[in-house]
C-alpha cells in the first residue's frame, strides 16, 4: 500500500488544475454578477481552494482503490 505522501504527489496535478480552472470561472462569474453569492465566505480564492482539495482527495481515493 502506498503512503499518503505518494498519493498526494500523484494527485496534486488534478487538484491544482481544478483549483486554477475554478478560480478563473468563479472570478468571471463574480465579475459578471457583481456579487459573491454562492461563494464560500464571498471569496473566489477560498472557494477554488476547496474545490481543488476535494478534487485532489477524490483522486487520492481512486488511486488508493486501484482504479488508476
Short mmCIF file of C-alpha atoms in Angstrom, two decimals:
data_model
loop_
_atom_site.label_atom_id
_atom_site.label_comp_id
_atom_site.label_asym_id
_atom_site.label_seq_id
_atom_site.Cartn_x
_atom_site.Cartn_y
_atom_site.Cartn_z
CA UNK A 1 0.00 0.00 0.00
CA UNK A 2 1.24 3.46 -0.85
CA UNK A 3 1.82 6.11 1.73
CA UNK A 4 -0.22 9.28 1.96
CA UNK A 5 2.74 11.29 0.69
CA UNK A 6 2.96 9.27 -2.52
CA UNK A 7 -0.78 9.54 -3.05
CA UNK A 8 -0.60 13.31 -2.63
CA UNK A 9 2.27 13.59 -5.09
CA UNK A 10 0.36 11.61 -7.69
CA UNK A 11 -2.82 13.65 -7.20
CA UNK A 12 -1.50 17.19 -6.87
CA UNK A 13 -1.82 17.93 -10.59
CA UNK A 14 -5.53 17.23 -10.56
CA UNK A 15 -6.04 19.42 -7.51
CA UNK A 16 -4.02 22.30 -8.93
CA UNK A 17 -5.79 22.12 -12.29
CA UNK A 18 -9.24 22.14 -10.74
CA UNK A 19 -8.28 24.99 -8.38
CA UNK A 20 -6.92 27.16 -11.19
CA UNK A 21 -9.78 26.41 -13.54
CA UNK A 22 -12.44 27.05 -10.94
CA UNK A 23 -10.69 30.25 -9.84
CA UNK A 24 -10.94 31.60 -13.38
CA UNK A 25 -14.56 30.53 -13.69
CA UNK A 26 -15.61 31.89 -10.30
CA UNK A 27 -13.78 35.18 -10.92
CA UNK A 28 -15.59 35.66 -14.22
CA UNK A 29 -18.90 34.78 -12.60
CA UNK A 30 -18.31 37.16 -9.69
CA UNK A 31 -17.39 39.99 -12.07
CA UNK A 32 -20.46 39.44 -14.25
CA UNK A 33 -22.97 39.11 -11.41
CA UNK A 34 -21.32 41.69 -9.18
CA UNK A 35 -21.89 39.68 -6.02
CA UNK A 36 -20.20 36.88 -4.13
CA UNK A 37 -23.40 34.92 -3.68
CA UNK A 38 -22.72 31.19 -3.75
CA UNK A 39 -19.03 31.56 -2.87
CA UNK A 40 -17.58 30.32 0.41
CA UNK A 41 -17.07 33.42 2.59
CA UNK A 42 -17.65 35.51 -0.54
CA UNK A 43 -14.13 34.66 -1.72
CA UNK A 44 -13.09 33.27 -5.08
CA UNK A 45 -9.77 32.08 -3.64
CA UNK A 46 -11.29 30.13 -0.75
CA UNK A 47 -13.95 28.54 -2.94
CA UNK A 48 -11.47 27.46 -5.62
CA UNK A 49 -9.04 26.12 -2.98
CA UNK A 50 -11.81 23.97 -1.50
CA UNK A 51 -12.71 22.69 -4.99
CA UNK A 52 -9.05 21.79 -5.57
CA UNK A 53 -8.75 19.98 -2.22
CA UNK A 54 -11.92 17.99 -2.86
CA UNK A 55 -10.72 17.00 -6.34
CA UNK A 56 -7.29 16.01 -5.02
CA UNK A 57 -8.88 13.95 -2.25
CA UNK A 58 -11.14 12.18 -4.72
CA UNK A 59 -8.18 11.40 -6.97
CA UNK A 60 -6.19 10.09 -3.99
CA UNK A 61 -9.07 7.78 -3.10
CA UNK A 62 -9.33 6.49 -6.66
CA UNK A 63 -5.59 5.81 -6.84
CA UNK A 64 -5.65 4.09 -3.45
CA UNK A 65 -8.55 1.87 -4.57
CA UNK A 66 -6.57 0.92 -7.65
CA UNK A 67 -8.83 2.43 -10.27
CA UNK A 68 -5.89 4.33 -11.81
#
